[in-house]
XYZ file of C-alpha atoms in Angstrom:
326
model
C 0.497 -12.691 12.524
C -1.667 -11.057 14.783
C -4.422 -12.539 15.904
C -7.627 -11.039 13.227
C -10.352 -12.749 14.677
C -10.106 -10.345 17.842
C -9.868 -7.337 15.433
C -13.400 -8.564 13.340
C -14.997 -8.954 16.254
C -14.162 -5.548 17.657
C -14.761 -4.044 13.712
C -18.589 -6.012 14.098
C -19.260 -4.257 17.311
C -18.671 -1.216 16.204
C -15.786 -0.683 18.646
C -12.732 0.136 16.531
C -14.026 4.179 17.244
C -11.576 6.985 16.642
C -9.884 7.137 19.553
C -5.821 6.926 18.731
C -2.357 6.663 19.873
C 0.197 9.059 19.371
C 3.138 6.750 18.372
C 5.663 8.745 16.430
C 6.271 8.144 12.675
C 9.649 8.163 12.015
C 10.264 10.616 8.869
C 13.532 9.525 7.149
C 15.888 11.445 4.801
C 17.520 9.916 1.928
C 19.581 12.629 0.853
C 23.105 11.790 -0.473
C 21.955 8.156 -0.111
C 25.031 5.992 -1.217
C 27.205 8.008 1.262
C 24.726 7.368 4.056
C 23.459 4.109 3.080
C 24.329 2.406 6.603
C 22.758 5.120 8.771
C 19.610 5.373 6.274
C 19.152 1.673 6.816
C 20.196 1.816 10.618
C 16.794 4.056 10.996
C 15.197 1.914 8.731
C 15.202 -0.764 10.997
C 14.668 0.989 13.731
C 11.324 2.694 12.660
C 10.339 -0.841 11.337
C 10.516 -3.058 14.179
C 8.675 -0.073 16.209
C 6.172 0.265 14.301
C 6.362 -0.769 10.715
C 5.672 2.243 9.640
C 7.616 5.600 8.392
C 8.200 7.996 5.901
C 10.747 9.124 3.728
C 12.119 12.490 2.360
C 14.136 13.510 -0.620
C 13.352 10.097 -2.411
C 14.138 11.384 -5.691
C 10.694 11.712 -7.333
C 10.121 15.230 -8.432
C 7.124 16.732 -6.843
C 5.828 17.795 -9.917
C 5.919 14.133 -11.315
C 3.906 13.123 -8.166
C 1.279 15.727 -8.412
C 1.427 14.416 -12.541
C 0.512 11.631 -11.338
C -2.729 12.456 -8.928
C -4.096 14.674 -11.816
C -4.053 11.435 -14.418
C -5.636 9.073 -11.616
C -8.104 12.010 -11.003
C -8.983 12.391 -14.662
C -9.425 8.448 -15.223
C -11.656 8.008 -12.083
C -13.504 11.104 -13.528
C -14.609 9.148 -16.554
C -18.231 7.543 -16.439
C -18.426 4.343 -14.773
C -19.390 2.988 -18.210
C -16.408 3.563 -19.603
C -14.151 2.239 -16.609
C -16.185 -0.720 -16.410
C -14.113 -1.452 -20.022
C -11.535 -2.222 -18.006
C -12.567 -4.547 -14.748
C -10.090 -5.610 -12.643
C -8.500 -9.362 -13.385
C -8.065 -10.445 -10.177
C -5.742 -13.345 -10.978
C -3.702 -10.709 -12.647
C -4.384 -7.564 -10.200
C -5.072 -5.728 -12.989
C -8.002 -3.236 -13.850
C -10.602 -1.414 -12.491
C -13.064 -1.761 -9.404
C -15.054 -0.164 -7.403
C -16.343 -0.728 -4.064
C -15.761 -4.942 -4.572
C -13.197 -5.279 -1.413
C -14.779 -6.710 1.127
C -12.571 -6.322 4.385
C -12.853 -9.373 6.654
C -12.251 -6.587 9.791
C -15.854 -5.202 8.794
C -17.493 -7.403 6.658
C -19.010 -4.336 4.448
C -17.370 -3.540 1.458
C -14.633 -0.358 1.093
C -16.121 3.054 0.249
C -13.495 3.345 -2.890
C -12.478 2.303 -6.457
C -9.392 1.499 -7.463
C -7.592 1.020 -11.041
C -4.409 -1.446 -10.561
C -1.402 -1.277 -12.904
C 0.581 -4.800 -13.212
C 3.218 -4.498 -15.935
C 3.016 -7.769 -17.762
C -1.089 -8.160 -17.609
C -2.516 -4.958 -19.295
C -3.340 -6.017 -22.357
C -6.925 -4.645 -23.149
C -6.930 -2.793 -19.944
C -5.450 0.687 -20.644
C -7.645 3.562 -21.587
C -7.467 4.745 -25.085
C -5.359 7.974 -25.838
C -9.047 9.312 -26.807
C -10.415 8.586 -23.515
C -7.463 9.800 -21.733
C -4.553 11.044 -23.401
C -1.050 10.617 -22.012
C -2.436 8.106 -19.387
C -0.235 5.830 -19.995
C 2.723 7.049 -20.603
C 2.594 9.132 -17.730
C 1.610 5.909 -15.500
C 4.465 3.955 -16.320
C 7.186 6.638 -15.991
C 6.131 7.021 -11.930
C 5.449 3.467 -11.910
C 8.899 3.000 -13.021
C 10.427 5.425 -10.331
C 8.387 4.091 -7.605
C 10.439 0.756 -8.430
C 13.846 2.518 -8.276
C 13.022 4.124 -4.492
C 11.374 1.084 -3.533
C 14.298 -0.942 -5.080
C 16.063 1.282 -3.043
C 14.776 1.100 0.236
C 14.680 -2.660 -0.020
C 17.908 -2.576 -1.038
C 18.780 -1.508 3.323
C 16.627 -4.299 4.423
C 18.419 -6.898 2.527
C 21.548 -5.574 4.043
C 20.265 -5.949 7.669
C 18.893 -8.950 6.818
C 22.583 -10.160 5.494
C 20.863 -11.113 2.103
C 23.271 -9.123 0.064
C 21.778 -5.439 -1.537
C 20.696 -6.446 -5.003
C 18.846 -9.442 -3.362
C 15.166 -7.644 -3.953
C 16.206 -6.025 -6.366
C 16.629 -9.248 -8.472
C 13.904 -10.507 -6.986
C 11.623 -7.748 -8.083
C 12.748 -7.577 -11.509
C 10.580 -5.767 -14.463
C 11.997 -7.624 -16.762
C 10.319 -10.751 -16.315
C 7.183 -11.949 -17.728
C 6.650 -13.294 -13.580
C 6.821 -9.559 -12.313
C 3.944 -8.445 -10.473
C 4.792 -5.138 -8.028
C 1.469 -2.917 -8.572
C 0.740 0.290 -9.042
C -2.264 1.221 -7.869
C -4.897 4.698 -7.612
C -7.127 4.693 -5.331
C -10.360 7.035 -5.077
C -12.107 7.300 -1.348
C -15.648 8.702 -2.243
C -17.325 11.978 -1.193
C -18.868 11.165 2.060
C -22.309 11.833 2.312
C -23.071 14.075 5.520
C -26.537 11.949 5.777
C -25.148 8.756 6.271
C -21.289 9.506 7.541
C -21.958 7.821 11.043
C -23.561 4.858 9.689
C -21.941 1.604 11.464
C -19.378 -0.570 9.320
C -18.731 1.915 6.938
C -15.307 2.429 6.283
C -13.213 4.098 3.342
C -10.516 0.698 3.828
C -11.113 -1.393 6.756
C -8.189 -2.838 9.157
C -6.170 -4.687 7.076
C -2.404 -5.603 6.732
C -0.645 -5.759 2.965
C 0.704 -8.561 1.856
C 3.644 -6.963 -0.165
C 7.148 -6.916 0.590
C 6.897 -3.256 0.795
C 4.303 -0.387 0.279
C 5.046 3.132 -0.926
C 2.123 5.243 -0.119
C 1.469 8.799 -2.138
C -0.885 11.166 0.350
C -2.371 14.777 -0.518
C -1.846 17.443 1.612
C -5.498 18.059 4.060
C -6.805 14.433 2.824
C -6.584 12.454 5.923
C -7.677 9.340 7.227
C -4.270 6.674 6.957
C -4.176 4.961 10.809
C -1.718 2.407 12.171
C -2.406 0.260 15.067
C 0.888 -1.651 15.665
C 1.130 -5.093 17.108
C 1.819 -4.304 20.581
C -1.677 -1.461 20.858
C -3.676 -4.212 19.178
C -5.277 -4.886 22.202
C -5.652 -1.834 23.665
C -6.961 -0.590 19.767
C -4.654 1.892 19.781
C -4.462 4.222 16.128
C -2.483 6.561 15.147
C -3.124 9.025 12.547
C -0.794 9.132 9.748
C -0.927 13.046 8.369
C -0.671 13.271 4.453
C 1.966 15.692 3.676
C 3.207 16.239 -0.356
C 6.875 16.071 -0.180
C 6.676 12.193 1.507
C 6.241 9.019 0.791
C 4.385 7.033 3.435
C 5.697 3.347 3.907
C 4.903 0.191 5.220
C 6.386 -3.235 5.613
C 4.491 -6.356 4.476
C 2.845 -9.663 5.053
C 5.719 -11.025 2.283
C 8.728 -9.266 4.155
C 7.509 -10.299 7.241
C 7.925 -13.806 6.569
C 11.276 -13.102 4.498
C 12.116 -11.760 7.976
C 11.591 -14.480 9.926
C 9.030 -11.925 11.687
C 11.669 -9.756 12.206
C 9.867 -7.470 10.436
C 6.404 -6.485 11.685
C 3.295 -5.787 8.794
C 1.129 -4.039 10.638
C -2.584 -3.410 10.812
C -3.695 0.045 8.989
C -7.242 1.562 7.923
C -8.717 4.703 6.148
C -11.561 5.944 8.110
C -14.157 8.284 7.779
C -13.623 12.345 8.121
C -15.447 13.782 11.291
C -18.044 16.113 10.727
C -15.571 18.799 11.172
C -12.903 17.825 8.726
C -13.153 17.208 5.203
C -15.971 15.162 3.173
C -15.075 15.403 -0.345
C -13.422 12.654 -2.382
C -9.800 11.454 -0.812
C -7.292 10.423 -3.868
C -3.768 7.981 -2.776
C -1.524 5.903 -5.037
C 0.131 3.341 -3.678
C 3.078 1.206 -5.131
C 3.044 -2.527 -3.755
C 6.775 -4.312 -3.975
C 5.859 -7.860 -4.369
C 8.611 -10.309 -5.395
C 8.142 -11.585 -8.812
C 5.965 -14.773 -9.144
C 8.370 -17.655 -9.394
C 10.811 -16.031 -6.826
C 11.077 -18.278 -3.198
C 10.588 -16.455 0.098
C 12.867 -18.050 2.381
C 14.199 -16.166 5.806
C 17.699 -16.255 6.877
C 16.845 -18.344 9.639
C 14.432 -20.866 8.022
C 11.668 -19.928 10.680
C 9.415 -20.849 7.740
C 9.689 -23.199 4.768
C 10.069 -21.678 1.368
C 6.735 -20.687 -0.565
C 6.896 -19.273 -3.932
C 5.627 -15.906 -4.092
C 2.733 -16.501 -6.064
C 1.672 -18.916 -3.573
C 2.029 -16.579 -0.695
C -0.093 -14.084 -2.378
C -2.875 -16.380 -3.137
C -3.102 -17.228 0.645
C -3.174 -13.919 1.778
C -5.321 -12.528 -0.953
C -7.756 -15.393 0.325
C -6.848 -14.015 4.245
C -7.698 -10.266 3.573
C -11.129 -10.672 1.077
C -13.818 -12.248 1.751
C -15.220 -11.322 -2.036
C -12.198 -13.258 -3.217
C-alpha cells in the first residue's frame, strides 16, 4: 500500500493544490460481452495495472434507470435533516444516513457531504416510509440489483486473469446470504459557499483509497471534481481529473482486490475537490456501488503473497485505516 503518511502530511500543508496529470482513462465497451469476453478483460487489465482506474460503456443499465436513480437520492437528501436523522448510519452494518461524520486521515477535517448507505441484509428500521418518500425503495433495490449484475460482471474478467475461475466473485458476492454486504451508496457534495471555498483542509472527500473489491461510480454530466493520483505520481502529487459523463460508469479497483491480487492489482488514491471559482458551486450528487465479498468469504491470492483474512476482518482494518471518526 502506498505509503499515507507522506500523503497526510502533504494534505496538512496544504500542498495537495490542483495542479494534475493528464493520465488517460481508459473508456471500455462492453457491447456483445460474452462474444468479447477475452478482449473486454484483456483491456481490463490493462487499464488496471496502469492506473486502476477506467470506465465502461454499454453496461446494460438503461440511462433512464440511472437518472431514476439520481432523482430518488435527490429527493431523500431533500428531506429535512430531522427526518434523515431517523435513519443514522450503523456503522457496524454500513447502513443509514450521515452527514459530514467522515473524517479523512489525508486531511484530518471532516468531508463536505452526506451520504445514505444501502446494505441488503441490515435495513431494518432504516428505509424511509412510502409517505416520506414514495417508491424509494423499490426503485433503490432494482439499480442496486443491476449494479450487482455489471459489477458481477466485470469481476467476473478479473477472476479469469487471475485464473480463479469466472463465477469465483460472483459466489463470493452472493445476495443471497444473510453475510452479504456490497453497498449501495448516494452521496450528496454540498453547495459550496463562495465565502469560504478557499478555506484550507476543506475538501468534498479527501485522498483516500476504497477498500472494496470493486467500485462502480455513477457521475452527472458538468458535476466535476473525481481525481486519481496513481501509485507511481504519488510523489510527484500528480491528479488527474476524472470528467463525469451520463452514459458511463466510472470504476475503480480496491483495497480487497488488491490483496486478492497479490498486488497485482493497484487501489489507488482518489479525492473530490472543490470547484474553482469559475466552475460550478452548487450541490454535486454520485452513487456509488461498492463490491465487497460477503462477510464469511476468505481473501486468499493465487500466489499466497498474503495469508487468508476473512472479509469481514479485512474491512474492519481498513475501515479503522481510512477514518479517524471510526
Amino acid at each position: 500500500m502506498y505509503a499515507l503518511k507522506e500523503l497526510n502530511k502533504e494534505a496538512r500543508m496544504g500542498t495537495l493544490g490542483t495542479e494534475t496529470g493528464k493520465r488517460e482513462i481508459c473508456r471500455i465497451d462492453l457491447s456483445d460481452f460474452n462474444a468479447r469476453k477475452a478482449q473486454i478483460a484483456d483491456e481490463l487489465w490493462a487499464a488496471s495495472v496502469d492506473v486502476g482506474f477506467f470506465q465502461v460503456r454499454n453496461h446494460g443499465i438503461d440511462l433512464e434507470k440511472v437518472r431514476a436513480a439520481f432523482a430518488a437520492a435527490e429527493s431523500f437528501f431533500a428531506l429535512p435533516d430531522a427526518v434523515k436523522a431517523q435513519y443514522p448510519l450503523r456503522k457496524a452494518d454500513n447502513a443509514g444516513w450521515e452527514s459530514k461524520a467522515q473524517v479523512r486521515p489525508s486531511t484530518g477535517t471532516a468531508d463536505q457531504k452526506e451520504s445514505y448507505q444501502i446494505t441488503r441484509p441490515h435495513m431494518s428500521a432504516l428505509w424511509p416510509s412510502e409517505e416520506e418518500l414514495p417508491g424509494f425503495r423499490d426503485t433503490m433495490l432494482a439499480f442496486e440489483a443491476q449494479c450487482w449484475q455489471v459489477g458481477m460482471r466485470l469481476l467476473s474478467c478479473f477472476a479469469d486473469k487471475l485464473e480463479f475461475g469466472s463465477d469465483f466473485f460472483t459466489k463470493a458476492h452472493d445476495p443471497q446470504q444473510a453475510s452479504y454486504q456490497s453497498t449501495l451508496r448516494l452521496l450528496h457534495y454540498y453547495a459550496i459557499d463562495p465565502s469560504i471555498k478557499d478555506k484550507l483542509g476543506l475538501w468534498r472527500a479527501g485522498a483516500h483509497t476504497d477498500f472494496d473489491c470493486l467500485t462502480l461510480l455513477f457521475q452527472q454530466k458538468n458535476q466535476s471534481g473525481l481525481q486519481v493520483c496513481p501509485g507511481k505520481e504519488m510523489d510527484a502529487q500528480e491528479w488527474t481529473s476524472i470528467e463525469p459523463a451520463d452514459d458511463v460508469i466510472t470504476c475503480n479497483i480496491g483495497d480487497m482486490l488488491m490483496r486478492w491480487s497479490d498486488d497485482r492489482l493497484p487501489s489507488n488514491f482518489h479525492r473530490v475537490k472543490n470547484p474553482l471559482p469559475d466552475e460550478y458551486l452548487g450541490p454535486r450528487y454520485s452513487l456509488a456501488f461498492f463490491c465487497q465479498a460477503n462477510r464469511d468469504v476468505m481473501i486468499e491470492g493465487p500466489g499466497k503473497k498474503y495469508p487468508a483474512i476473512s472479509a469481514a476482518d479485512y474491512l474492519k482494518q481498513r475501515v479503522a485505516a481510512n477514518f479517524k471518526a471510526y
